[in-house]
Amino acid sequence: MEDRGGAIAKFGLWFNDRRIAIGIAIFFILTMIPMLLVAKYSHASADDFGWGAGLRRQVWNETHSIAQFVKTAFEGTIRIYRIWQGTFTTTFIQAFQPEIFNVHAYFIVPYIMLPFYLGGTAFLLHYLLVRILKIKKSVFAVVTMLYFLISIQYIPSTGEAFYWYNGAVAYTLAYSVMLFCLGFSLKYIFTGRKQDLIMASLTAFFVGGGNYLTVVLLPLLFILLLFLFTPSRKNTFYLLIPLAVFGVTAVVNMCAPGTKVRGGSDFGFDVYNVFHAIGKAVYKGLKDVRSEYLGNPVIVIGMIVIALFLASQMIGKQYEFSFRYPGLFVMMTFGSYLAMYAPTYYASVGAPFGRVSNLISFYFELSVIADMIYVIGYLTKKGSRRWQDGVKKFMEKWEVYKIYVLLGAFILILAHPGWYATTAVVRTVDYLASGQAEAFGDAMEQRYEILLNEELKEVELEALPSAGPLFNYDIIEDWNDWPNTAVAEFFDKDSVKLKTGE
């Protein structure tokens, strides 16, 4: 028995944090490969063709001048600000839709959006975990990769998060820039370097001119940082600068004439609507916690494993930060999560959907990690002598058995196909293996041959096969509907419509 016990211990100890991090990173990369491969079948859709994209395409084809194109994009941003919506920073970036430059360039969208999301998240977590909490880089990698696996594989809409340029810029990109903003803000609090404050202000400017979810979320998180660090770090006070920059751009955003046009003459501030939206947001947010997060065994297991890795690094360390208010901290992060539900209800759009739900999901799961860090820090500070003795035993056991915990979790998940059947990678592999992806790609190529034929001015197109995990908001049989007119403008046609079903 001793030999067997020794073998078990040796095997467990061989899998140190570094080897585990490498293993999880390899697994994560493997899940990303099919999600990147399927992008070659992706094409522009819906708003990608709208908002003057046809004019910008014409300008590029005629001039091939970057300066002229940027000038046209800037003018288009001002026009949209006046007639449709105020999100001027993301609207300007949306002007650079890849198919304007080359109709075969759209595959690049996830190669842009995924690095921004991964980079923003890793940037923030690295400074928090490695620089502030002194956690080993290997454990930071484990925690970050596990979070990526959870947040990407169970995302509400992969198509709107990573494959649709217009929607991804408006939401995924803006959220990712917000994470960079928080990372630079943390860096400035602890280093006092002016360049970090400048970067925090620039990224705050971008977020202020973006979607209303991040416009609601960022100031709440700035307030959280001010509450946490002002008593102990004098630099924290200067975060009022990026907060003020954000405030100005957010006001410019919300006061756009186009917002009134889009919302209708009755749209504006209404006290009743505020309380109605808050009530709906709280109800829906609590419901989703139960059904989407606590009701997902893989997310629960993943968060438990993350908590164990965090505890193994934080327990026993001495931190200057007090972790005095765990209850209040959890309330503030959870309240910020609930607040993200409010904009769609206030605008009478209803419950969050697609790209909106993506951001809520990203943030909620990240906020749970932040809550775990704070609670573990509090327990470490307040633990009794007996508790500390128990902690030491846990640390000794954890070094041996953590690989077995991971293997056990992996086997448990594999034994329940229903738990992972809806993951992004499984859906994508099924889509590729079934031939549906190739069929969709071929149909799109045939459609583009027709649309690029300059001799055809009135075009009827065949319906497309399923877009699967990709995004496709297709035209309809009515040539006068907005997706149809946008496609017609983009390809310089008099009319575009689907063939009528007979």
Short mmCIF file of C-alpha atoms in Angstrom, two decimals:
data_model
loop_
_atom_site.label_atom_id
_atom_site.label_comp_id
_atom_site.label_asym_id
_atom_site.label_seq_id
_atom_site.Cartn_x
_atom_site.Cartn_y
_atom_site.Cartn_z
CA MET A 1 0.00 0.00 0.00
CA GLU A 2 2.86 2.38 0.77
CA ASP A 3 4.38 1.85 -2.66
CA ARG A 4 1.02 2.53 -4.30
CA GLY A 5 0.48 5.57 -2.13
CA GLY A 6 3.96 6.76 -3.02
CA ALA A 7 3.29 6.30 -6.73
CA ILE A 8 0.06 8.25 -6.47
CA ALA A 9 1.87 11.06 -4.66
CA LYS A 10 4.76 11.11 -7.15
CA PHE A 11 2.36 11.19 -10.08
CA GLY A 12 0.41 14.01 -8.46
CA LEU A 13 3.52 16.03 -7.59
CA TRP A 14 4.92 15.62 -11.12
CA PHE A 15 1.93 17.58 -12.39
CA ASN A 16 2.99 20.88 -10.92
CA ASP A 17 1.21 24.14 -11.73
CA ARG A 18 3.40 24.82 -14.75
CA ARG A 19 2.67 21.46 -16.40
CA ILE A 20 -1.03 21.79 -15.63
CA ALA A 21 -1.06 25.28 -17.14
CA ILE A 22 0.60 24.00 -20.31
CA GLY A 23 -1.90 21.14 -20.56
CA ILE A 24 -4.94 23.40 -20.13
CA ALA A 25 -3.48 25.93 -22.60
CA ILE A 26 -3.06 23.18 -25.21
CA PHE A 27 -6.63 22.01 -24.61
CA PHE A 28 -7.90 25.58 -24.95
CA ILE A 29 -6.00 26.08 -28.22
CA LEU A 30 -7.47 22.84 -29.57
CA THR A 31 -10.98 24.13 -28.85
CA MET A 32 -10.17 27.33 -30.73
CA ILE A 33 -8.89 25.68 -33.91
CA PRO A 34 -12.29 24.65 -35.35
CA MET A 35 -13.78 27.99 -34.30
CA LEU A 36 -11.13 29.76 -36.36
CA LEU A 37 -11.26 27.31 -39.27
CA VAL A 38 -15.00 27.80 -39.76
CA ALA A 39 -14.42 31.53 -40.25
CA LYS A 40 -13.41 30.94 -43.88
CA TYR A 41 -17.08 30.35 -44.68
CA SER A 42 -18.19 33.59 -43.03
CA HIS A 43 -19.44 36.65 -44.90
CA ALA A 44 -20.84 40.09 -44.14
CA SER A 45 -24.44 40.37 -43.01
CA ALA A 46 -27.14 42.86 -42.04
CA ASP A 47 -25.62 46.13 -40.70
CA ASP A 48 -22.27 45.26 -42.29
CA PHE A 49 -23.84 46.42 -45.57
CA GLY A 50 -25.67 49.40 -44.12
CA TRP A 51 -24.76 52.80 -42.72
CA GLY A 52 -23.15 54.00 -45.95
CA ALA A 53 -20.96 50.94 -46.46
CA GLY A 54 -21.78 51.03 -50.18
CA LEU A 55 -20.44 54.57 -50.45
CA ARG A 56 -17.26 53.66 -48.56
CA ARG A 57 -16.74 50.65 -50.82
CA GLN A 58 -17.13 52.88 -53.86
CA VAL A 59 -14.65 55.41 -52.42
CA TRP A 60 -12.10 52.67 -51.76
CA ASN A 61 -12.52 51.07 -55.19
CA GLU A 62 -12.13 54.42 -56.94
CA THR A 63 -9.33 55.99 -54.89
CA HIS A 64 -7.52 53.29 -52.86
CA SER A 65 -6.68 56.21 -50.59
CA ILE A 66 -6.60 55.52 -46.86
CA ALA A 67 -6.93 59.24 -46.12
CA GLN A 68 -9.99 59.58 -48.35
CA PHE A 69 -11.54 56.47 -46.85
CA VAL A 70 -11.00 57.69 -43.28
CA LYS A 71 -12.52 61.06 -44.22
CA THR A 72 -15.60 59.28 -45.62
CA ALA A 73 -15.84 57.08 -42.53
CA PHE A 74 -15.66 60.13 -40.27
CA GLU A 75 -18.38 61.90 -42.24
CA GLY A 76 -20.53 58.78 -42.08
CA THR A 77 -20.09 58.59 -38.31
CA ILE A 78 -21.35 62.16 -37.96
CA ARG A 79 -24.33 61.39 -40.19
CA ILE A 80 -25.31 58.32 -38.16
CA TYR A 81 -24.88 60.32 -34.96
CA ARG A 82 -27.44 62.77 -36.27
CA ILE A 83 -29.98 60.37 -37.73
CA TRP A 84 -29.75 57.05 -35.88
CA GLN A 85 -27.59 56.59 -32.75
CA GLY A 86 -24.86 58.21 -30.69
CA THR A 87 -22.31 55.40 -30.38
CA PHE A 88 -19.73 57.37 -32.33
CA THR A 89 -16.53 55.53 -31.34
CA THR A 90 -17.73 52.06 -32.32
CA THR A 91 -19.60 53.45 -35.35
CA PHE A 92 -16.32 54.80 -36.69
CA ILE A 93 -14.59 51.41 -36.26
CA GLN A 94 -17.58 49.67 -37.87
CA ALA A 95 -16.86 51.69 -41.01
CA PHE A 96 -13.82 49.46 -41.67
CA GLN A 97 -15.88 46.37 -42.47
CA PRO A 98 -13.45 43.93 -44.19
CA GLU A 99 -15.54 43.21 -47.30
CA ILE A 100 -15.34 46.87 -48.26
CA PHE A 101 -11.69 46.26 -49.12
CA ASN A 102 -11.99 42.69 -50.37
CA VAL A 103 -15.08 40.47 -50.50
CA HIS A 104 -12.98 37.50 -49.42
CA ALA A 105 -11.50 39.25 -46.35
CA TYR A 106 -14.36 38.68 -43.92
CA PHE A 107 -12.76 35.53 -42.46
CA ILE A 108 -10.44 37.85 -40.51
CA VAL A 109 -13.19 39.01 -38.11
CA PRO A 110 -12.70 36.36 -35.36
CA TYR A 111 -8.93 36.74 -35.75
CA ILE A 112 -9.47 40.34 -34.60
CA MET A 113 -12.24 39.94 -32.03
CA LEU A 114 -10.92 36.88 -30.18
CA PRO A 115 -7.45 38.39 -29.54
CA PHE A 116 -9.06 41.59 -28.26
CA TYR A 117 -11.31 39.66 -25.88
CA LEU A 118 -8.56 37.29 -24.75
CA GLY A 119 -6.02 40.11 -24.50
CA GLY A 120 -8.24 42.46 -22.50
CA THR A 121 -9.22 39.74 -20.06
CA ALA A 122 -5.67 38.41 -19.64
CA PHE A 123 -4.26 41.94 -19.26
CA LEU A 124 -6.63 42.72 -16.39
CA LEU A 125 -6.30 39.35 -14.66
CA HIS A 126 -2.52 39.30 -15.00
CA TYR A 127 -2.09 42.58 -13.18
CA LEU A 128 -4.65 41.65 -10.54
CA LEU A 129 -3.39 38.12 -9.88
CA VAL A 130 0.34 38.29 -10.58
CA ARG A 131 1.29 41.88 -9.75
CA ILE A 132 -1.11 42.66 -6.91
CA LEU A 133 -1.88 39.27 -5.35
CA LYS A 134 1.58 37.74 -6.06
CA ILE A 135 0.09 34.58 -7.53
CA LYS A 136 2.38 32.40 -9.62
CA LYS A 137 2.22 33.01 -13.36
CA SER A 138 1.41 29.36 -13.94
CA VAL A 139 -1.64 29.55 -11.65
CA PHE A 140 -2.67 32.80 -13.33
CA ALA A 141 -2.53 30.90 -16.63
CA VAL A 142 -4.65 28.05 -15.22
CA VAL A 143 -7.29 30.41 -13.85
CA THR A 144 -7.38 32.50 -17.02
CA MET A 145 -7.59 29.51 -19.37
CA LEU A 146 -10.36 27.90 -17.32
CA TYR A 147 -12.26 31.18 -17.44
CA PHE A 148 -11.77 31.37 -21.22
CA LEU A 149 -13.06 27.84 -21.63
CA ILE A 150 -16.19 28.59 -19.62
CA SER A 151 -16.93 32.02 -21.05
CA ILE A 152 -16.38 31.12 -24.72
CA GLN A 153 -17.80 27.61 -24.83
CA TYR A 154 -21.08 28.59 -23.14
CA ILE A 155 -21.45 32.01 -24.73
CA PRO A 156 -25.06 32.77 -25.73
CA SER A 157 -24.17 33.65 -29.35
CA THR A 158 -20.80 32.86 -30.90
CA GLY A 159 -21.90 34.37 -34.19
CA GLU A 160 -22.64 37.79 -32.72
CA ALA A 161 -19.62 37.70 -30.41
CA PHE A 162 -16.83 36.84 -32.83
CA TYR A 163 -18.01 36.35 -36.44
CA TRP A 164 -20.25 39.35 -37.16
CA TYR A 165 -18.07 42.41 -37.62
CA ASN A 166 -20.65 45.11 -36.98
CA GLY A 167 -22.12 43.48 -33.87
CA ALA A 168 -18.77 42.33 -32.49
CA VAL A 169 -17.27 45.83 -32.78
CA ALA A 170 -20.27 47.35 -31.01
CA TYR A 171 -20.22 44.88 -28.12
CA THR A 172 -17.30 42.43 -27.88
CA LEU A 173 -14.68 45.01 -28.86
CA ALA A 174 -16.13 47.73 -26.63
CA TYR A 175 -16.25 45.32 -23.68
CA SER A 176 -12.66 44.22 -24.33
CA VAL A 177 -11.47 47.83 -24.41
CA MET A 178 -13.28 48.34 -21.09
CA LEU A 179 -11.18 45.50 -19.62
CA PHE A 180 -8.02 47.21 -20.86
CA CYS A 181 -9.27 50.42 -19.26
CA LEU A 182 -9.68 48.67 -15.89
CA GLY A 183 -6.25 47.07 -16.24
CA PHE A 184 -4.55 50.39 -16.93
CA SER A 185 -6.48 51.94 -14.02
CA LEU A 186 -5.21 49.25 -11.65
CA LYS A 187 -1.68 49.71 -12.95
CA TYR A 188 -1.86 53.45 -12.33
CA ILE A 189 -3.17 52.94 -8.79
CA PHE A 190 -0.11 50.84 -7.90
CA THR A 191 2.60 52.41 -10.08
CA GLY A 192 1.56 56.05 -10.51
CA ARG A 193 2.90 56.04 -14.06
CA LYS A 194 1.34 58.81 -16.15
CA GLN A 195 1.25 56.68 -19.29
CA ASP A 196 -1.09 54.25 -17.56
CA LEU A 197 -3.42 57.10 -16.59
CA ILE A 198 -3.33 58.35 -20.18
CA MET A 199 -4.17 54.89 -21.52
CA ALA A 200 -6.97 54.54 -18.96
CA SER A 201 -8.39 57.87 -20.17
CA LEU A 202 -8.12 56.99 -23.86
CA THR A 203 -9.80 53.62 -23.40
CA ALA A 204 -12.46 55.24 -21.20
CA PHE A 205 -13.12 57.69 -24.06
CA PHE A 206 -13.70 54.78 -26.44
CA VAL A 207 -16.05 52.98 -24.02
CA GLY A 208 -18.04 56.15 -23.37
CA GLY A 209 -18.84 56.37 -27.06
CA GLY A 210 -19.93 52.73 -27.30
CA ASN A 211 -22.85 50.49 -26.39
CA TYR A 212 -24.99 51.28 -23.37
CA LEU A 213 -24.15 48.09 -21.45
CA THR A 214 -20.52 49.10 -21.06
CA VAL A 215 -21.61 52.72 -20.61
CA VAL A 216 -23.60 51.55 -17.57
CA LEU A 217 -20.96 49.10 -16.32
CA LEU A 218 -17.69 51.07 -16.49
CA PRO A 219 -18.62 53.93 -14.10
CA LEU A 220 -19.89 51.40 -11.57
CA LEU A 221 -16.55 49.60 -11.71
CA PHE A 222 -14.67 52.90 -11.43
CA ILE A 223 -16.69 53.63 -8.29
CA LEU A 224 -15.77 50.18 -6.98
CA LEU A 225 -12.05 50.88 -7.55
CA LEU A 226 -12.34 54.25 -5.84
CA PHE A 227 -14.09 52.64 -2.88
CA LEU A 228 -11.52 49.85 -2.57
CA PHE A 229 -8.26 51.72 -3.01
CA THR A 230 -8.72 55.40 -2.14
CA PRO A 231 -8.07 54.83 1.61
CA SER A 232 -4.71 53.13 0.98
CA ARG A 233 -3.50 54.39 -2.41
CA LYS A 234 -3.39 58.14 -3.02
CA ASN A 235 -3.08 57.63 -6.78
CA THR A 236 -6.61 56.22 -6.83
CA PHE A 237 -8.06 59.72 -6.59
CA TYR A 238 -6.72 60.51 -10.08
CA LEU A 239 -9.03 57.90 -11.57
CA LEU A 240 -11.53 60.75 -11.52
CA ILE A 241 -9.75 61.92 -14.69
CA PRO A 242 -10.61 58.88 -16.88
CA LEU A 243 -14.00 58.78 -15.18
CA ALA A 244 -14.59 62.41 -16.22
CA VAL A 245 -13.41 61.67 -19.77
CA PHE A 246 -15.78 58.74 -19.88
CA GLY A 247 -18.59 60.91 -18.51
CA VAL A 248 -18.19 63.53 -21.21
CA THR A 249 -18.16 61.00 -24.06
CA ALA A 250 -21.08 59.09 -22.53
CA VAL A 251 -23.14 62.28 -22.38
CA VAL A 252 -22.23 63.10 -25.98
CA ASN A 253 -23.26 59.55 -26.86
CA MET A 254 -26.61 59.62 -25.07
CA CYS A 255 -27.55 63.13 -26.21
CA ALA A 256 -27.16 62.32 -29.90
CA PRO A 257 -30.02 63.63 -32.08
CA GLY A 258 -30.14 60.20 -33.70
CA THR A 259 -31.02 58.55 -30.39
CA LYS A 260 -34.23 60.56 -30.34
CA VAL A 261 -34.93 59.64 -33.94
CA ARG A 262 -34.36 55.94 -33.33
CA GLY A 263 -36.25 55.82 -30.04
CA GLY A 264 -39.18 57.90 -31.31
CA SER A 265 -40.54 61.24 -30.20
CA ASP A 266 -41.64 59.84 -26.83
CA PHE A 267 -38.21 58.44 -25.97
CA GLY A 268 -36.39 60.19 -23.13
CA PHE A 269 -35.95 60.19 -19.39
CA ASP A 270 -38.95 58.81 -17.55
CA VAL A 271 -38.95 58.05 -13.81
CA TYR A 272 -41.55 55.29 -14.11
CA ASN A 273 -39.57 53.64 -16.90
CA VAL A 274 -36.41 53.77 -14.74
CA PHE A 275 -38.01 51.83 -11.89
CA HIS A 276 -39.77 49.50 -14.31
CA ALA A 277 -36.46 48.71 -16.03
CA ILE A 278 -34.70 48.15 -12.68
CA GLY A 279 -37.41 45.75 -11.55
CA LYS A 280 -37.27 43.80 -14.80
CA ALA A 281 -33.46 43.75 -14.70
CA VAL A 282 -33.35 42.36 -11.16
CA TYR A 283 -35.94 39.69 -11.93
CA LYS A 284 -34.27 38.57 -15.16
CA GLY A 285 -30.77 38.73 -13.69
CA LEU A 286 -31.70 36.53 -10.73
CA LYS A 287 -33.53 34.12 -13.01
CA ASP A 288 -30.49 33.79 -15.28
CA VAL A 289 -28.17 33.13 -12.33
CA ARG A 290 -30.30 30.15 -11.42
CA SER A 291 -30.91 28.80 -14.93
CA GLU A 292 -27.86 29.80 -16.98
CA TYR A 293 -25.06 29.65 -14.41
CA LEU A 294 -26.03 27.61 -11.35
CA GLY A 295 -28.05 25.42 -13.70
CA ASN A 296 -24.96 24.64 -15.78
CA PRO A 297 -22.90 21.92 -14.02
CA VAL A 298 -19.78 22.62 -16.11
CA ILE A 299 -19.72 26.29 -15.12
CA VAL A 300 -20.21 25.35 -11.46
CA ILE A 301 -17.42 22.74 -11.60
CA GLY A 302 -15.12 25.15 -13.42
CA MET A 303 -15.65 27.88 -10.85
CA ILE A 304 -14.99 25.47 -7.98
CA VAL A 305 -11.69 24.42 -9.58
CA ILE A 306 -10.74 28.06 -10.13
CA ALA A 307 -11.53 28.80 -6.47
CA LEU A 308 -9.28 25.94 -5.33
CA PHE A 309 -6.37 27.17 -7.45
CA LEU A 310 -6.83 30.73 -6.16
CA ALA A 311 -7.03 29.53 -2.56
CA SER A 312 -3.86 27.45 -2.96
CA GLN A 313 -1.97 30.66 -3.84
CA MET A 314 -3.64 33.26 -1.64
CA ILE A 315 -3.94 31.42 1.66
CA GLY A 316 -0.97 32.06 3.90
CA LYS A 317 0.16 35.22 2.12
CA GLN A 318 0.26 38.60 3.81
CA TYR A 319 -1.53 41.38 1.96
CA GLU A 320 -1.55 45.07 2.82
CA PHE A 321 -5.08 45.22 1.50
CA SER A 322 -7.61 44.57 4.26
CA PHE A 323 -10.45 42.73 2.44
CA ARG A 324 -12.71 44.21 5.12
CA TYR A 325 -16.07 44.25 3.35
CA PRO A 326 -16.73 40.94 1.54
CA GLY A 327 -20.51 41.28 1.75
CA LEU A 328 -20.47 44.80 0.34
CA PHE A 329 -18.01 43.85 -2.38
CA VAL A 330 -20.18 40.96 -3.57
CA MET A 331 -23.24 43.22 -3.51
CA MET A 332 -21.45 45.83 -5.63
CA THR A 333 -20.22 43.36 -8.26
CA PHE A 334 -23.58 41.59 -8.38
CA GLY A 335 -25.40 44.91 -8.59
CA SER A 336 -23.19 45.86 -11.54
CA TYR A 337 -24.18 42.59 -13.22
CA LEU A 338 -27.88 43.31 -12.69
CA ALA A 339 -27.44 46.84 -14.02
CA MET A 340 -26.37 45.44 -17.40
CA TYR A 341 -29.91 44.14 -17.93
CA ALA A 342 -31.47 47.57 -17.58
CA PRO A 343 -30.64 49.30 -20.92
CA THR A 344 -32.66 46.96 -23.13
CA TYR A 345 -35.64 47.11 -20.79
CA TYR A 346 -35.44 50.89 -20.55
CA ALA A 347 -35.37 51.13 -24.35
CA SER A 348 -38.46 48.85 -24.48
CA VAL A 349 -36.51 46.26 -26.46
CA GLY A 350 -37.24 43.57 -23.88
CA ALA A 351 -34.93 40.96 -22.38
CA PRO A 352 -31.23 40.99 -23.39
CA PHE A 353 -30.43 38.91 -26.46
CA GLY A 354 -27.47 37.66 -28.50
CA ARG A 355 -24.62 40.15 -28.41
CA VAL A 356 -26.10 41.85 -25.32
CA SER A 357 -26.34 38.56 -23.43
CA ASN A 358 -22.75 37.79 -24.44
CA LEU A 359 -21.41 40.75 -22.48
CA ILE A 360 -23.57 39.98 -19.46
CA SER A 361 -22.27 36.41 -19.48
CA PHE A 362 -18.64 37.52 -19.85
CA TYR A 363 -18.92 39.95 -16.97
CA PHE A 364 -20.91 37.77 -14.58
CA GLU A 365 -18.42 34.90 -14.76
CA LEU A 366 -15.50 37.31 -14.38
CA SER A 367 -17.19 39.01 -11.41
CA VAL A 368 -17.60 35.62 -9.70
CA ILE A 369 -13.82 35.18 -9.89
CA ALA A 370 -13.36 38.67 -8.40
CA ASP A 371 -15.80 37.75 -5.60
CA MET A 372 -13.90 34.54 -4.87
CA ILE A 373 -10.63 36.48 -4.65
CA TYR A 374 -12.08 38.97 -2.20
CA VAL A 375 -13.76 36.34 0.00
CA ILE A 376 -10.62 34.19 0.09
CA GLY A 377 -8.60 37.27 1.04
CA TYR A 378 -11.06 38.04 3.83
CA LEU A 379 -10.92 34.47 5.18
CA THR A 380 -7.13 34.53 5.05
CA LYS A 381 -7.08 37.72 7.11
CA LYS A 382 -9.70 36.63 9.63
CA GLY A 383 -8.96 32.93 9.96
CA SER A 384 -8.31 31.52 13.43
CA ARG A 385 -5.23 29.54 14.40
CA ARG A 386 -7.16 26.30 14.01
CA TRP A 387 -8.34 27.40 10.60
CA GLN A 388 -4.78 28.20 9.57
CA ASP A 389 -3.63 24.74 10.64
CA GLY A 390 -6.36 23.29 8.47
CA VAL A 391 -5.19 25.45 5.61
CA LYS A 392 -1.67 24.07 5.82
CA LYS A 393 -3.04 20.54 5.55
CA PHE A 394 -5.12 21.62 2.55
CA MET A 395 -2.04 23.05 0.87
CA GLU A 396 -0.12 19.82 1.35
CA LYS A 397 -2.99 17.72 0.01
CA TRP A 398 -3.63 20.10 -2.87
CA GLU A 399 -0.09 19.83 -4.20
CA VAL A 400 -0.57 16.08 -4.52
CA TYR A 401 -4.20 15.78 -5.55
CA LYS A 402 -4.91 18.80 -7.78
CA ILE A 403 -4.25 16.81 -10.94
CA TYR A 404 -6.70 14.18 -9.71
CA VAL A 405 -9.29 16.89 -9.06
CA LEU A 406 -8.87 18.10 -12.64
CA LEU A 407 -9.00 14.59 -14.09
CA GLY A 408 -12.06 13.80 -11.99
CA ALA A 409 -13.81 16.95 -13.20
CA PHE A 410 -12.89 16.16 -16.81
CA ILE A 411 -14.16 12.56 -16.59
CA LEU A 412 -17.36 13.70 -14.87
CA ILE A 413 -18.06 16.15 -17.69
CA LEU A 414 -17.25 13.60 -20.40
CA ALA A 415 -19.69 11.16 -18.78
CA HIS A 416 -22.55 13.63 -19.33
CA PRO A 417 -22.76 14.51 -23.06
CA GLY A 418 -25.70 16.80 -22.37
CA TRP A 419 -23.39 19.03 -20.37
CA TYR A 420 -21.11 19.83 -23.33
CA ALA A 421 -23.29 19.18 -26.38
CA THR A 422 -24.15 22.87 -26.63
CA THR A 423 -20.58 24.17 -26.32
CA ALA A 424 -19.23 26.36 -29.10
CA VAL A 425 -16.57 23.86 -30.14
CA VAL A 426 -18.96 20.88 -30.33
CA ARG A 427 -21.49 22.86 -32.36
CA THR A 428 -18.72 24.09 -34.65
CA VAL A 429 -17.18 20.64 -35.17
CA ASP A 430 -20.62 19.22 -35.93
CA TYR A 431 -21.23 22.03 -38.41
CA LEU A 432 -17.92 21.38 -40.16
CA ALA A 433 -18.11 17.59 -40.12
CA SER A 434 -21.69 17.46 -41.42
CA GLY A 435 -20.79 19.42 -44.54
CA GLN A 436 -23.18 22.23 -43.64
CA ALA A 437 -20.35 24.73 -43.33
CA GLU A 438 -19.04 23.91 -46.81
CA ALA A 439 -22.59 24.06 -48.23
CA PHE A 440 -23.12 27.48 -46.67
CA GLY A 441 -19.76 28.68 -47.98
CA ASP A 442 -20.48 27.42 -51.50
CA ALA A 443 -23.91 29.05 -51.50
CA MET A 444 -22.38 32.35 -50.40
CA GLU A 445 -19.75 32.16 -53.14
CA GLN A 446 -22.45 31.56 -55.75
CA ARG A 447 -24.43 34.48 -54.37
CA TYR A 448 -21.40 36.76 -54.52
CA GLU A 449 -20.71 35.81 -58.14
CA ILE A 450 -24.16 37.17 -58.96
CA LEU A 451 -23.84 40.26 -56.77
CA LEU A 452 -20.44 41.15 -58.24
CA ASN A 453 -21.75 40.88 -61.81
CA GLU A 454 -21.93 44.54 -62.83
CA GLU A 455 -24.31 43.80 -65.69
CA LEU A 456 -27.07 42.60 -63.34
CA LYS A 457 -29.02 45.40 -61.66
CA GLU A 458 -32.15 43.61 -60.45
CA VAL A 459 -31.11 40.50 -58.58
CA GLU A 460 -33.02 37.53 -57.19
CA LEU A 461 -31.06 35.21 -54.93
CA GLU A 462 -31.55 31.70 -53.61
CA ALA A 463 -32.11 31.20 -49.88
CA LEU A 464 -29.01 30.18 -47.92
CA PRO A 465 -28.42 26.98 -45.92
CA SER A 466 -27.97 27.19 -42.15
CA ALA A 467 -25.20 29.51 -40.94
CA GLY A 468 -24.69 27.32 -37.85
CA PRO A 469 -22.41 29.03 -35.31
CA LEU A 470 -21.68 31.80 -37.81
CA PHE A 471 -23.89 34.87 -38.14
CA ASN A 472 -26.30 35.52 -40.97
CA TYR A 473 -29.21 37.96 -40.98
CA ASP A 474 -30.42 37.37 -44.50
CA ILE A 475 -32.38 39.40 -47.00
CA ILE A 476 -36.06 38.59 -47.53
CA GLU A 477 -38.51 38.45 -50.46
CA ASP A 478 -39.41 42.13 -50.10
CA TRP A 479 -36.81 44.13 -52.06
CA ASN A 480 -37.75 47.26 -50.11
CA ASP A 481 -36.83 45.85 -46.68
CA TRP A 482 -33.75 47.40 -45.04
CA PRO A 483 -31.38 44.38 -45.32
CA ASN A 484 -32.24 44.17 -49.02
CA THR A 485 -31.69 47.86 -49.71
CA ALA A 486 -28.39 47.76 -47.78
CA VAL A 487 -27.09 44.85 -49.90
CA ALA A 488 -28.31 46.59 -53.04
CA GLU A 489 -26.45 49.77 -52.14
CA PHE A 490 -23.29 47.88 -51.24
CA PHE A 491 -23.15 46.01 -54.56
CA ASP A 492 -24.57 48.90 -56.63
CA LYS A 493 -27.82 47.16 -57.58
CA ASP A 494 -31.26 48.60 -58.26
CA SER A 495 -32.90 45.87 -56.19
CA VAL A 496 -32.03 42.68 -54.36
CA LYS A 497 -34.45 40.08 -53.03
CA LEU A 498 -34.87 36.40 -52.30
CA LYS A 499 -36.60 34.25 -54.87
CA THR A 500 -40.20 33.68 -53.89
CA GLY A 501 -40.97 30.21 -52.63
CA GLU A 502 -43.22 28.24 -54.94
#
